[in-house]
Short mmCIF file of N, CA and C in Angstrom, two decimals:
data_model
loop_
_atom_site.label_atom_id
_atom_site.label_comp_id
_atom_site.label_asym_id
_atom_site.label_seq_id
_atom_site.Cartn_x
_atom_site.Cartn_y
_atom_site.Cartn_z
N UNK A 3 -5.09 74.64 -70.53
CA UNK A 3 -5.81 73.40 -70.79
C UNK A 3 -5.12 72.25 -70.07
N UNK A 4 -5.90 71.37 -69.49
CA UNK A 4 -5.38 70.25 -68.71
C UNK A 4 -4.81 69.15 -69.60
N UNK A 5 -3.77 68.50 -69.10
CA UNK A 5 -3.21 67.33 -69.79
C UNK A 5 -4.09 66.11 -69.62
N UNK A 6 -5.09 66.23 -68.75
CA UNK A 6 -5.96 65.09 -68.44
C UNK A 6 -7.35 65.35 -69.00
N UNK A 7 -7.73 64.60 -70.02
CA UNK A 7 -9.05 64.71 -70.63
C UNK A 7 -9.98 63.73 -69.92
N UNK A 8 -10.71 64.22 -68.94
CA UNK A 8 -11.58 63.34 -68.15
C UNK A 8 -12.86 62.96 -68.87
N UNK A 9 -13.06 63.51 -70.07
CA UNK A 9 -14.26 63.16 -70.84
C UNK A 9 -14.09 61.82 -71.56
N UNK A 10 -12.88 61.28 -71.57
CA UNK A 10 -12.65 59.98 -72.21
C UNK A 10 -12.26 58.96 -71.15
N UNK A 11 -12.58 57.70 -71.42
CA UNK A 11 -12.23 56.63 -70.48
C UNK A 11 -10.71 56.54 -70.31
N UNK A 12 -9.99 56.68 -71.39
CA UNK A 12 -8.53 56.61 -71.33
C UNK A 12 -7.96 57.77 -70.51
N UNK A 13 -8.47 58.96 -70.74
CA UNK A 13 -8.01 60.14 -70.01
C UNK A 13 -8.30 60.04 -68.53
N UNK A 14 -9.49 59.56 -68.19
CA UNK A 14 -9.85 59.41 -66.78
C UNK A 14 -8.99 58.33 -66.12
N UNK A 15 -8.76 57.22 -66.84
CA UNK A 15 -7.91 56.16 -66.30
C UNK A 15 -6.50 56.68 -66.04
N UNK A 16 -5.96 57.44 -66.99
CA UNK A 16 -4.62 58.00 -66.84
C UNK A 16 -4.55 58.94 -65.64
N UNK A 17 -5.58 59.77 -65.47
CA UNK A 17 -5.61 60.68 -64.33
C UNK A 17 -5.65 59.91 -63.01
N UNK A 18 -6.49 58.88 -62.96
CA UNK A 18 -6.58 58.09 -61.72
C UNK A 18 -5.27 57.37 -61.45
N UNK A 19 -4.65 56.82 -62.50
CA UNK A 19 -3.37 56.13 -62.34
C UNK A 19 -2.31 57.08 -61.79
N UNK A 20 -2.19 58.26 -62.40
CA UNK A 20 -1.20 59.23 -61.94
C UNK A 20 -1.52 59.71 -60.53
N UNK A 21 -2.79 59.88 -60.23
CA UNK A 21 -3.20 60.32 -58.90
C UNK A 21 -2.77 59.29 -57.85
N UNK A 22 -3.05 58.04 -58.12
CA UNK A 22 -2.72 56.98 -57.15
C UNK A 22 -1.22 56.81 -56.99
N UNK A 23 -0.48 56.74 -58.09
CA UNK A 23 0.93 56.38 -58.01
C UNK A 23 1.89 57.56 -57.99
N UNK A 24 1.62 58.61 -58.75
CA UNK A 24 2.54 59.76 -58.76
C UNK A 24 2.27 60.72 -57.61
N UNK A 25 1.00 60.85 -57.23
CA UNK A 25 0.64 61.75 -56.14
C UNK A 25 0.54 61.00 -54.81
N UNK A 26 0.84 59.72 -54.82
CA UNK A 26 0.84 58.87 -53.62
C UNK A 26 -0.52 58.77 -52.94
N UNK A 27 -1.58 58.80 -53.73
CA UNK A 27 -2.92 58.70 -53.16
C UNK A 27 -3.17 57.36 -52.50
N UNK A 28 -2.41 56.33 -52.89
CA UNK A 28 -2.58 55.03 -52.25
C UNK A 28 -2.31 55.11 -50.75
N UNK A 29 -1.48 56.06 -50.33
CA UNK A 29 -1.21 56.24 -48.90
C UNK A 29 -2.37 56.92 -48.18
N UNK A 30 -3.19 57.67 -48.92
CA UNK A 30 -4.28 58.44 -48.32
C UNK A 30 -5.64 57.77 -48.47
N UNK A 31 -5.68 56.60 -49.07
CA UNK A 31 -6.97 55.97 -49.34
C UNK A 31 -7.79 55.74 -48.07
N UNK A 32 -7.16 55.27 -47.02
CA UNK A 32 -7.90 54.95 -45.79
C UNK A 32 -7.58 55.91 -44.66
N UNK A 33 -6.72 56.88 -44.91
CA UNK A 33 -6.33 57.82 -43.86
C UNK A 33 -6.47 59.24 -44.38
N UNK A 34 -7.40 59.99 -43.82
CA UNK A 34 -7.67 61.33 -44.32
C UNK A 34 -6.98 62.44 -43.51
N UNK A 35 -6.36 62.12 -42.38
CA UNK A 35 -5.78 63.15 -41.51
C UNK A 35 -6.77 64.30 -41.34
N UNK A 36 -8.01 63.94 -41.05
CA UNK A 36 -9.10 64.91 -40.98
C UNK A 36 -9.39 65.31 -39.54
N UNK A 37 -9.56 66.62 -39.35
CA UNK A 37 -9.83 67.15 -38.02
C UNK A 37 -10.76 68.36 -38.15
N UNK A 38 -11.90 68.31 -37.47
CA UNK A 38 -12.80 69.46 -37.40
C UNK A 38 -12.19 70.46 -36.43
N UNK A 39 -12.15 71.73 -36.80
CA UNK A 39 -11.59 72.77 -35.95
C UNK A 39 -12.66 73.67 -35.37
N UNK A 40 -13.85 73.26 -35.48
CA UNK A 40 -15.01 74.02 -35.06
C UNK A 40 -16.18 73.51 -35.85
N UNK A 41 -17.31 74.13 -35.73
CA UNK A 41 -18.49 73.63 -36.43
C UNK A 41 -18.48 73.87 -37.94
N UNK A 42 -17.54 74.71 -38.41
CA UNK A 42 -17.63 75.09 -39.82
C UNK A 42 -16.36 74.90 -40.64
N UNK A 43 -15.35 74.18 -40.11
CA UNK A 43 -14.14 73.95 -40.89
C UNK A 43 -13.50 72.62 -40.52
N UNK A 44 -13.12 71.88 -41.55
CA UNK A 44 -12.36 70.64 -41.37
C UNK A 44 -11.08 70.76 -42.19
N UNK A 45 -9.97 70.32 -41.60
CA UNK A 45 -8.69 70.28 -42.32
C UNK A 45 -8.39 68.82 -42.63
N UNK A 46 -7.82 68.59 -43.80
CA UNK A 46 -7.57 67.22 -44.21
C UNK A 46 -6.45 67.18 -45.24
N UNK A 47 -6.06 65.96 -45.60
CA UNK A 47 -5.10 65.81 -46.69
C UNK A 47 -5.86 65.85 -48.02
N UNK A 48 -5.13 65.65 -49.12
CA UNK A 48 -5.75 65.72 -50.45
C UNK A 48 -6.91 64.74 -50.55
N UNK A 49 -8.13 65.23 -50.73
CA UNK A 49 -9.28 64.32 -50.82
C UNK A 49 -9.44 63.74 -52.22
N UNK A 50 -9.84 62.50 -52.26
CA UNK A 50 -10.18 61.86 -53.54
C UNK A 50 -11.59 62.29 -53.93
N UNK A 51 -12.01 62.04 -55.16
CA UNK A 51 -13.40 62.34 -55.53
C UNK A 51 -14.41 61.64 -54.61
N UNK A 52 -14.13 60.41 -54.22
CA UNK A 52 -15.03 59.69 -53.31
C UNK A 52 -15.07 60.37 -51.94
N UNK A 53 -13.92 60.81 -51.46
CA UNK A 53 -13.88 61.50 -50.17
C UNK A 53 -14.58 62.85 -50.24
N UNK A 54 -14.48 63.52 -51.38
CA UNK A 54 -15.21 64.79 -51.53
C UNK A 54 -16.71 64.56 -51.45
N UNK A 55 -17.19 63.46 -52.03
CA UNK A 55 -18.61 63.13 -51.92
C UNK A 55 -18.99 62.89 -50.46
N UNK A 56 -18.11 62.21 -49.73
CA UNK A 56 -18.36 62.00 -48.30
C UNK A 56 -18.45 63.34 -47.58
N UNK A 57 -17.49 64.23 -47.83
CA UNK A 57 -17.50 65.51 -47.14
C UNK A 57 -18.72 66.35 -47.50
N UNK A 58 -19.16 66.24 -48.74
CA UNK A 58 -20.41 66.94 -49.12
C UNK A 58 -21.57 66.41 -48.27
N UNK A 59 -21.60 65.09 -48.05
CA UNK A 59 -22.68 64.51 -47.23
C UNK A 59 -22.59 64.97 -45.77
N UNK A 60 -21.43 65.45 -45.36
CA UNK A 60 -21.25 65.98 -44.01
C UNK A 60 -21.53 67.48 -43.93
N UNK A 61 -21.97 68.06 -45.05
CA UNK A 61 -22.37 69.46 -45.06
C UNK A 61 -21.38 70.43 -45.67
N UNK A 62 -20.22 69.94 -46.09
CA UNK A 62 -19.21 70.84 -46.68
C UNK A 62 -19.76 71.50 -47.94
N UNK A 63 -19.54 72.82 -48.06
CA UNK A 63 -19.98 73.58 -49.23
C UNK A 63 -18.83 74.13 -50.05
N UNK A 64 -17.71 74.38 -49.38
CA UNK A 64 -16.56 75.00 -50.03
C UNK A 64 -15.31 74.19 -49.76
N UNK A 65 -14.46 74.07 -50.77
CA UNK A 65 -13.17 73.38 -50.65
C UNK A 65 -12.08 74.39 -50.99
N UNK A 66 -11.13 74.55 -50.06
CA UNK A 66 -9.98 75.42 -50.31
C UNK A 66 -8.76 74.54 -50.54
N UNK A 67 -8.26 74.59 -51.76
CA UNK A 67 -7.11 73.81 -52.19
C UNK A 67 -5.85 74.65 -51.97
N UNK A 68 -5.02 74.22 -51.02
CA UNK A 68 -3.81 74.97 -50.68
C UNK A 68 -2.61 74.56 -51.53
N UNK A 69 -2.80 73.57 -52.40
CA UNK A 69 -1.73 73.12 -53.28
C UNK A 69 -1.66 73.98 -54.55
N UNK A 70 -2.73 74.64 -54.87
CA UNK A 70 -2.77 75.48 -56.06
C UNK A 70 -3.30 74.75 -57.27
N UNK A 71 -3.68 75.51 -58.27
CA UNK A 71 -4.19 74.96 -59.53
C UNK A 71 -3.01 74.55 -60.39
N UNK A 72 -2.86 73.26 -60.60
CA UNK A 72 -1.73 72.75 -61.38
C UNK A 72 -2.23 71.78 -62.43
N UNK A 73 -1.44 71.60 -63.44
CA UNK A 73 -1.78 70.62 -64.48
C UNK A 73 -1.32 69.24 -64.02
N UNK A 74 -1.96 68.76 -62.98
CA UNK A 74 -1.64 67.46 -62.40
C UNK A 74 -2.94 66.70 -62.15
N UNK A 75 -2.80 65.39 -62.01
CA UNK A 75 -3.97 64.52 -61.88
C UNK A 75 -4.84 64.88 -60.68
N UNK A 76 -4.21 65.14 -59.53
CA UNK A 76 -5.00 65.44 -58.34
C UNK A 76 -5.93 66.61 -58.59
N UNK A 77 -5.42 67.64 -59.30
CA UNK A 77 -6.22 68.83 -59.51
C UNK A 77 -7.33 68.59 -60.53
N UNK A 78 -7.02 67.87 -61.59
CA UNK A 78 -8.05 67.57 -62.60
C UNK A 78 -9.20 66.80 -61.96
N UNK A 79 -8.88 65.81 -61.14
CA UNK A 79 -9.92 65.00 -60.50
C UNK A 79 -10.69 65.80 -59.45
N UNK A 80 -9.98 66.63 -58.69
CA UNK A 80 -10.64 67.43 -57.67
C UNK A 80 -11.58 68.47 -58.29
N UNK A 81 -11.10 69.14 -59.31
CA UNK A 81 -11.92 70.16 -59.98
C UNK A 81 -13.17 69.53 -60.59
N UNK A 82 -13.01 68.39 -61.23
CA UNK A 82 -14.13 67.67 -61.82
C UNK A 82 -15.13 67.23 -60.75
N UNK A 83 -14.63 66.66 -59.67
CA UNK A 83 -15.52 66.17 -58.60
C UNK A 83 -16.27 67.33 -57.95
N UNK A 84 -15.58 68.43 -57.67
CA UNK A 84 -16.25 69.58 -57.06
C UNK A 84 -17.36 70.11 -57.96
N UNK A 85 -17.09 70.19 -59.25
CA UNK A 85 -18.11 70.67 -60.19
C UNK A 85 -19.32 69.75 -60.19
N UNK A 86 -19.09 68.44 -60.23
CA UNK A 86 -20.20 67.48 -60.25
C UNK A 86 -20.99 67.48 -58.95
N UNK A 87 -20.30 67.73 -57.83
CA UNK A 87 -20.95 67.70 -56.52
C UNK A 87 -21.56 69.04 -56.12
N UNK A 88 -21.29 70.07 -56.89
CA UNK A 88 -21.80 71.40 -56.54
C UNK A 88 -21.03 72.05 -55.41
N UNK A 89 -19.77 71.67 -55.23
CA UNK A 89 -18.91 72.28 -54.21
C UNK A 89 -18.14 73.44 -54.84
N UNK A 90 -18.00 74.52 -54.11
CA UNK A 90 -17.19 75.64 -54.58
C UNK A 90 -15.72 75.31 -54.32
N UNK A 91 -14.90 75.34 -55.35
CA UNK A 91 -13.47 75.08 -55.22
C UNK A 91 -12.71 76.39 -55.33
N UNK A 92 -11.92 76.67 -54.30
CA UNK A 92 -11.10 77.88 -54.27
C UNK A 92 -9.63 77.46 -54.21
N UNK A 93 -8.83 77.96 -55.13
CA UNK A 93 -7.41 77.68 -55.13
C UNK A 93 -6.69 78.81 -54.40
N UNK A 94 -6.07 78.47 -53.29
CA UNK A 94 -5.38 79.46 -52.46
C UNK A 94 -4.04 78.89 -52.01
N UNK A 95 -3.08 78.79 -52.92
CA UNK A 95 -1.83 78.10 -52.59
C UNK A 95 -1.04 78.77 -51.46
N UNK A 96 -0.48 77.91 -50.63
CA UNK A 96 0.47 78.32 -49.59
C UNK A 96 1.74 77.50 -49.79
N UNK A 97 2.83 77.99 -49.26
CA UNK A 97 4.09 77.25 -49.29
C UNK A 97 4.28 76.54 -47.96
N UNK A 98 4.89 75.38 -48.01
CA UNK A 98 5.17 74.65 -46.77
C UNK A 98 6.61 74.83 -46.31
N UNK A 99 7.46 75.35 -47.16
CA UNK A 99 8.87 75.48 -46.82
C UNK A 99 9.38 76.92 -46.89
N UNK A 100 8.46 77.86 -46.90
CA UNK A 100 8.78 79.29 -46.87
C UNK A 100 7.76 79.99 -45.99
N UNK A 101 8.15 81.09 -45.36
CA UNK A 101 7.16 81.85 -44.59
C UNK A 101 6.03 82.32 -45.51
N UNK A 102 4.83 82.44 -44.98
CA UNK A 102 3.72 82.88 -45.83
C UNK A 102 3.92 84.32 -46.29
N UNK A 103 3.66 84.54 -47.57
CA UNK A 103 3.75 85.88 -48.14
C UNK A 103 2.61 86.75 -47.60
N UNK A 104 2.86 88.03 -47.48
CA UNK A 104 1.88 88.97 -46.93
C UNK A 104 0.55 88.90 -47.67
N UNK A 105 0.60 88.87 -49.01
CA UNK A 105 -0.65 88.85 -49.77
C UNK A 105 -1.44 87.57 -49.52
N UNK A 106 -0.76 86.48 -49.24
CA UNK A 106 -1.46 85.22 -48.99
C UNK A 106 -2.09 85.21 -47.60
N UNK A 107 -1.47 85.88 -46.66
CA UNK A 107 -2.06 86.01 -45.33
C UNK A 107 -3.33 86.84 -45.42
N UNK A 108 -3.27 87.95 -46.15
CA UNK A 108 -4.46 88.79 -46.33
C UNK A 108 -5.55 88.04 -47.09
N UNK A 109 -5.16 87.26 -48.10
CA UNK A 109 -6.15 86.48 -48.83
C UNK A 109 -6.84 85.49 -47.90
N UNK A 110 -6.08 84.84 -47.02
CA UNK A 110 -6.68 83.90 -46.07
C UNK A 110 -7.70 84.62 -45.19
N UNK A 111 -7.34 85.78 -44.69
CA UNK A 111 -8.26 86.55 -43.84
C UNK A 111 -9.54 86.88 -44.60
N UNK A 112 -9.39 87.35 -45.85
CA UNK A 112 -10.58 87.69 -46.66
C UNK A 112 -11.43 86.45 -46.93
N UNK A 113 -10.78 85.34 -47.23
CA UNK A 113 -11.54 84.11 -47.47
C UNK A 113 -12.39 83.75 -46.27
N UNK A 114 -11.80 83.79 -45.09
CA UNK A 114 -12.54 83.39 -43.89
C UNK A 114 -13.66 84.37 -43.55
N UNK A 115 -13.60 85.57 -44.11
CA UNK A 115 -14.67 86.55 -43.91
C UNK A 115 -15.79 86.39 -44.93
N UNK A 116 -15.51 85.74 -46.06
CA UNK A 116 -16.48 85.77 -47.16
C UNK A 116 -16.95 84.41 -47.68
N UNK A 117 -16.25 83.33 -47.36
CA UNK A 117 -16.60 82.03 -47.96
C UNK A 117 -17.90 81.49 -47.40
N UNK A 118 -18.45 80.56 -48.15
CA UNK A 118 -19.67 79.86 -47.75
C UNK A 118 -19.26 78.66 -46.90
N UNK A 119 -19.60 78.71 -45.63
CA UNK A 119 -19.27 77.62 -44.70
C UNK A 119 -20.37 76.57 -44.73
N UNK A 120 -20.06 75.35 -44.27
CA UNK A 120 -18.81 74.78 -43.80
C UNK A 120 -17.81 74.59 -44.93
N UNK A 121 -16.52 74.61 -44.55
CA UNK A 121 -15.43 74.56 -45.52
C UNK A 121 -14.44 73.46 -45.18
N UNK A 122 -13.84 72.90 -46.21
CA UNK A 122 -12.76 71.94 -46.08
C UNK A 122 -11.50 72.60 -46.63
N UNK A 123 -10.42 72.57 -45.85
CA UNK A 123 -9.13 73.05 -46.34
C UNK A 123 -8.21 71.84 -46.45
N UNK A 124 -7.38 71.84 -47.49
CA UNK A 124 -6.47 70.70 -47.63
C UNK A 124 -5.20 71.09 -48.37
N UNK A 125 -4.15 70.33 -48.08
CA UNK A 125 -2.93 70.35 -48.88
C UNK A 125 -2.70 68.90 -49.31
N UNK A 126 -1.48 68.47 -49.44
CA UNK A 126 -1.25 67.08 -49.85
C UNK A 126 -1.39 66.12 -48.68
N UNK A 127 -0.70 66.43 -47.57
CA UNK A 127 -0.73 65.53 -46.42
C UNK A 127 -1.62 66.02 -45.29
N UNK A 128 -2.06 67.27 -45.35
CA UNK A 128 -2.90 67.83 -44.29
C UNK A 128 -2.11 68.27 -43.08
N UNK A 129 -0.79 68.43 -43.24
CA UNK A 129 0.06 68.69 -42.09
C UNK A 129 0.59 70.13 -42.03
N UNK A 130 1.22 70.57 -43.09
CA UNK A 130 1.97 71.83 -43.05
C UNK A 130 1.18 73.02 -43.59
N UNK A 131 0.86 73.01 -44.88
CA UNK A 131 0.07 74.11 -45.44
C UNK A 131 -1.31 74.16 -44.80
N UNK A 132 -1.92 73.00 -44.60
CA UNK A 132 -3.23 72.97 -43.92
C UNK A 132 -3.08 73.45 -42.48
N UNK A 133 -1.95 73.13 -41.87
CA UNK A 133 -1.70 73.60 -40.51
C UNK A 133 -1.60 75.11 -40.43
N UNK A 134 -0.87 75.71 -41.37
CA UNK A 134 -0.73 77.16 -41.36
C UNK A 134 -2.07 77.83 -41.66
N UNK A 135 -2.82 77.29 -42.61
CA UNK A 135 -4.14 77.86 -42.91
C UNK A 135 -5.06 77.69 -41.70
N UNK A 136 -4.91 76.60 -40.97
CA UNK A 136 -5.72 76.40 -39.76
C UNK A 136 -5.36 77.42 -38.69
N UNK A 137 -4.08 77.79 -38.61
CA UNK A 137 -3.67 78.86 -37.70
C UNK A 137 -4.40 80.15 -38.08
N UNK A 138 -4.40 80.47 -39.37
CA UNK A 138 -5.08 81.69 -39.84
C UNK A 138 -6.58 81.63 -39.54
N UNK A 139 -7.19 80.48 -39.75
CA UNK A 139 -8.62 80.31 -39.47
C UNK A 139 -8.89 80.58 -37.99
N UNK A 140 -8.12 79.95 -37.13
CA UNK A 140 -8.37 80.09 -35.70
C UNK A 140 -8.10 81.52 -35.23
N UNK A 141 -7.12 82.17 -35.84
CA UNK A 141 -6.79 83.54 -35.44
C UNK A 141 -7.78 84.55 -36.02
N UNK A 142 -7.99 84.50 -37.33
CA UNK A 142 -8.83 85.50 -37.98
C UNK A 142 -10.32 85.24 -37.82
N UNK A 143 -10.74 83.99 -37.89
CA UNK A 143 -12.17 83.68 -37.86
C UNK A 143 -12.69 83.43 -36.45
N UNK A 144 -11.91 82.70 -35.66
CA UNK A 144 -12.35 82.38 -34.30
C UNK A 144 -11.83 83.36 -33.26
N UNK A 145 -10.89 84.22 -33.65
CA UNK A 145 -10.38 85.23 -32.73
C UNK A 145 -9.37 84.72 -31.72
N UNK A 146 -8.78 83.56 -31.96
CA UNK A 146 -7.79 83.03 -31.03
C UNK A 146 -6.47 83.79 -31.17
N UNK A 147 -5.76 83.96 -30.06
CA UNK A 147 -4.42 84.54 -30.19
C UNK A 147 -3.49 83.56 -30.90
N UNK A 148 -2.46 84.08 -31.53
CA UNK A 148 -1.50 83.23 -32.24
C UNK A 148 -0.89 82.21 -31.28
N UNK A 149 -0.71 82.58 -30.02
CA UNK A 149 -0.11 81.66 -29.05
C UNK A 149 -0.94 80.38 -28.88
N UNK A 150 -2.23 80.45 -29.11
CA UNK A 150 -3.08 79.25 -29.06
C UNK A 150 -3.21 78.62 -30.44
N UNK A 151 -3.40 79.45 -31.45
CA UNK A 151 -3.62 78.94 -32.81
C UNK A 151 -2.41 78.17 -33.33
N UNK A 152 -1.22 78.48 -32.84
CA UNK A 152 0.00 77.81 -33.32
C UNK A 152 -0.05 76.30 -33.04
N UNK A 153 -0.91 75.88 -32.16
CA UNK A 153 -1.08 74.46 -31.87
C UNK A 153 -1.52 73.65 -33.09
N UNK A 154 -1.98 74.32 -34.13
CA UNK A 154 -2.36 73.62 -35.36
C UNK A 154 -1.14 73.10 -36.11
N UNK A 155 0.03 73.59 -35.76
CA UNK A 155 1.28 73.07 -36.32
C UNK A 155 1.90 72.14 -35.28
N UNK A 156 1.42 70.91 -35.25
CA UNK A 156 1.93 69.95 -34.27
C UNK A 156 1.95 68.55 -34.85
N UNK A 157 2.63 67.67 -34.15
CA UNK A 157 2.73 66.27 -34.59
C UNK A 157 1.37 65.59 -34.60
N UNK A 158 0.46 66.09 -33.80
CA UNK A 158 -0.91 65.52 -33.80
C UNK A 158 -1.48 65.53 -35.22
N UNK A 159 -1.11 66.54 -35.99
CA UNK A 159 -1.59 66.69 -37.36
C UNK A 159 -0.54 66.27 -38.40
N UNK A 160 0.52 65.60 -37.93
CA UNK A 160 1.63 65.09 -38.75
C UNK A 160 2.59 66.18 -39.22
N UNK A 161 2.56 67.33 -38.56
CA UNK A 161 3.52 68.39 -38.87
C UNK A 161 4.80 68.15 -38.07
N UNK A 162 5.93 68.20 -38.75
CA UNK A 162 7.23 68.03 -38.09
C UNK A 162 8.08 69.26 -38.33
N UNK A 163 8.37 69.95 -37.26
CA UNK A 163 9.12 71.20 -37.35
C UNK A 163 10.60 70.99 -37.58
N UNK A 164 11.07 69.75 -37.49
CA UNK A 164 12.50 69.48 -37.59
C UNK A 164 13.03 69.66 -39.01
N UNK A 165 12.20 69.57 -40.00
CA UNK A 165 12.64 69.70 -41.40
C UNK A 165 12.47 71.12 -41.90
N UNK A 166 12.44 71.25 -43.21
CA UNK A 166 12.29 72.56 -43.85
C UNK A 166 10.96 73.22 -43.51
N UNK A 167 9.96 72.42 -43.17
CA UNK A 167 8.65 72.98 -42.83
C UNK A 167 8.67 73.68 -41.47
N UNK A 168 9.76 73.55 -40.73
CA UNK A 168 9.90 74.25 -39.46
C UNK A 168 9.91 75.76 -39.61
N UNK A 169 10.10 76.25 -40.83
CA UNK A 169 10.07 77.69 -41.06
C UNK A 169 8.69 78.27 -40.72
N UNK A 170 7.65 77.46 -40.83
CA UNK A 170 6.31 77.93 -40.46
C UNK A 170 6.25 78.21 -38.96
N UNK A 171 6.78 77.27 -38.16
CA UNK A 171 6.83 77.45 -36.71
C UNK A 171 7.70 78.66 -36.36
N UNK A 172 8.86 78.73 -37.02
CA UNK A 172 9.80 79.82 -36.76
C UNK A 172 9.14 81.19 -36.97
N UNK A 173 8.39 81.31 -38.05
CA UNK A 173 7.74 82.59 -38.36
C UNK A 173 6.78 83.00 -37.24
N UNK A 174 5.95 82.07 -36.80
CA UNK A 174 4.98 82.39 -35.75
C UNK A 174 5.67 82.60 -34.40
N UNK A 175 6.69 81.80 -34.12
CA UNK A 175 7.42 81.96 -32.85
C UNK A 175 8.18 83.28 -32.80
N UNK A 176 8.68 83.71 -33.93
CA UNK A 176 9.36 85.02 -34.00
C UNK A 176 8.36 86.12 -33.61
N UNK A 177 7.15 86.03 -34.14
CA UNK A 177 6.12 87.01 -33.77
C UNK A 177 5.84 86.95 -32.27
N UNK A 178 5.65 85.74 -31.75
CA UNK A 178 5.29 85.58 -30.34
C UNK A 178 6.39 86.07 -29.40
N UNK A 179 7.64 85.83 -29.75
CA UNK A 179 8.75 86.19 -28.85
C UNK A 179 9.20 87.64 -28.99
N UNK A 180 9.20 88.14 -30.22
CA UNK A 180 9.81 89.45 -30.46
C UNK A 180 8.81 90.58 -30.70
N UNK A 181 7.64 90.25 -31.20
CA UNK A 181 6.73 91.31 -31.65
C UNK A 181 5.50 91.44 -30.75
N UNK A 182 4.84 90.33 -30.47
CA UNK A 182 3.62 90.40 -29.66
C UNK A 182 3.83 91.11 -28.32
N UNK A 183 4.97 90.87 -27.62
CA UNK A 183 5.17 91.57 -26.35
C UNK A 183 5.20 93.09 -26.47
N UNK A 184 5.43 93.61 -27.68
CA UNK A 184 5.44 95.06 -27.87
C UNK A 184 4.04 95.61 -28.14
N UNK A 185 3.04 94.73 -28.23
CA UNK A 185 1.67 95.16 -28.44
C UNK A 185 1.25 95.26 -29.89
N UNK A 186 2.12 94.85 -30.81
CA UNK A 186 1.80 94.91 -32.23
C UNK A 186 1.01 93.67 -32.62
N UNK A 187 -0.10 93.86 -33.31
CA UNK A 187 -0.92 92.71 -33.73
C UNK A 187 -0.21 91.93 -34.82
N UNK A 188 -0.63 90.69 -34.99
CA UNK A 188 -0.03 89.83 -36.01
C UNK A 188 -0.15 90.46 -37.39
N UNK A 189 -1.34 90.96 -37.72
CA UNK A 189 -1.56 91.54 -39.05
C UNK A 189 -0.76 92.83 -39.24
N UNK A 190 -0.65 93.63 -38.19
CA UNK A 190 0.16 94.86 -38.30
C UNK A 190 1.63 94.50 -38.52
N UNK A 191 2.10 93.45 -37.86
CA UNK A 191 3.49 93.00 -38.06
C UNK A 191 3.70 92.53 -39.50
N UNK A 192 2.76 91.74 -39.98
CA UNK A 192 2.86 91.21 -41.35
C UNK A 192 2.89 92.36 -42.37
N UNK A 193 2.18 93.44 -42.07
CA UNK A 193 2.13 94.58 -42.99
C UNK A 193 3.31 95.54 -42.84
N UNK A 194 4.15 95.31 -41.85
CA UNK A 194 5.27 96.22 -41.59
C UNK A 194 6.53 95.78 -42.32
N UNK A 195 7.49 96.69 -42.48
CA UNK A 195 8.77 96.32 -43.10
C UNK A 195 9.54 95.29 -42.27
N UNK A 196 9.20 95.15 -41.00
CA UNK A 196 9.89 94.18 -40.14
C UNK A 196 9.59 92.74 -40.56
N UNK A 197 8.45 92.53 -41.22
CA UNK A 197 8.12 91.19 -41.71
C UNK A 197 8.72 91.04 -43.09
N UNK A 198 9.70 90.16 -43.18
CA UNK A 198 10.43 90.00 -44.44
C UNK A 198 10.52 88.53 -44.81
N UNK A 199 9.44 88.01 -45.39
CA UNK A 199 9.47 86.58 -45.74
C UNK A 199 10.41 86.32 -46.89
#
């Protein structure tokens, strides 16, 4: 059960207050870090209920939340807004400071094979987790090689490899330098004992 009771004025006010100040939504009010990656997917930072309504007007049908289902204001407001707007909300958490787990990579592949497009993917800032999911989208859905898809992890999208989030770049670069030249596919590598996140 959520700590935020959106059925009451007080509960909704508290959720909005926490969303703005604790989740730093005031920084995202006018900047969405939004980028279309093709005709059927946009990556962005954490959308507000108002921004979700905008994205629905742009044709979005599905929202993939990479932050996960948490008892926090952002999630209560997002879940409520998606329900009211008729958007499908899928919780598919990724880590920004650890290599992606094998089951999460497979889940991403399955999602891109089965979801109702167009889709919006988001994390908090739209840089790291959204970047890694965008790599998976471009590789699994669009058929791009990892060497091209890795471009989704760049400063253009506010991703900085210099910090702890550089582990995402390291994981893909390890594949490109050590594994791909041997002819092993990305998914086969991920499924092998050699991949040890």
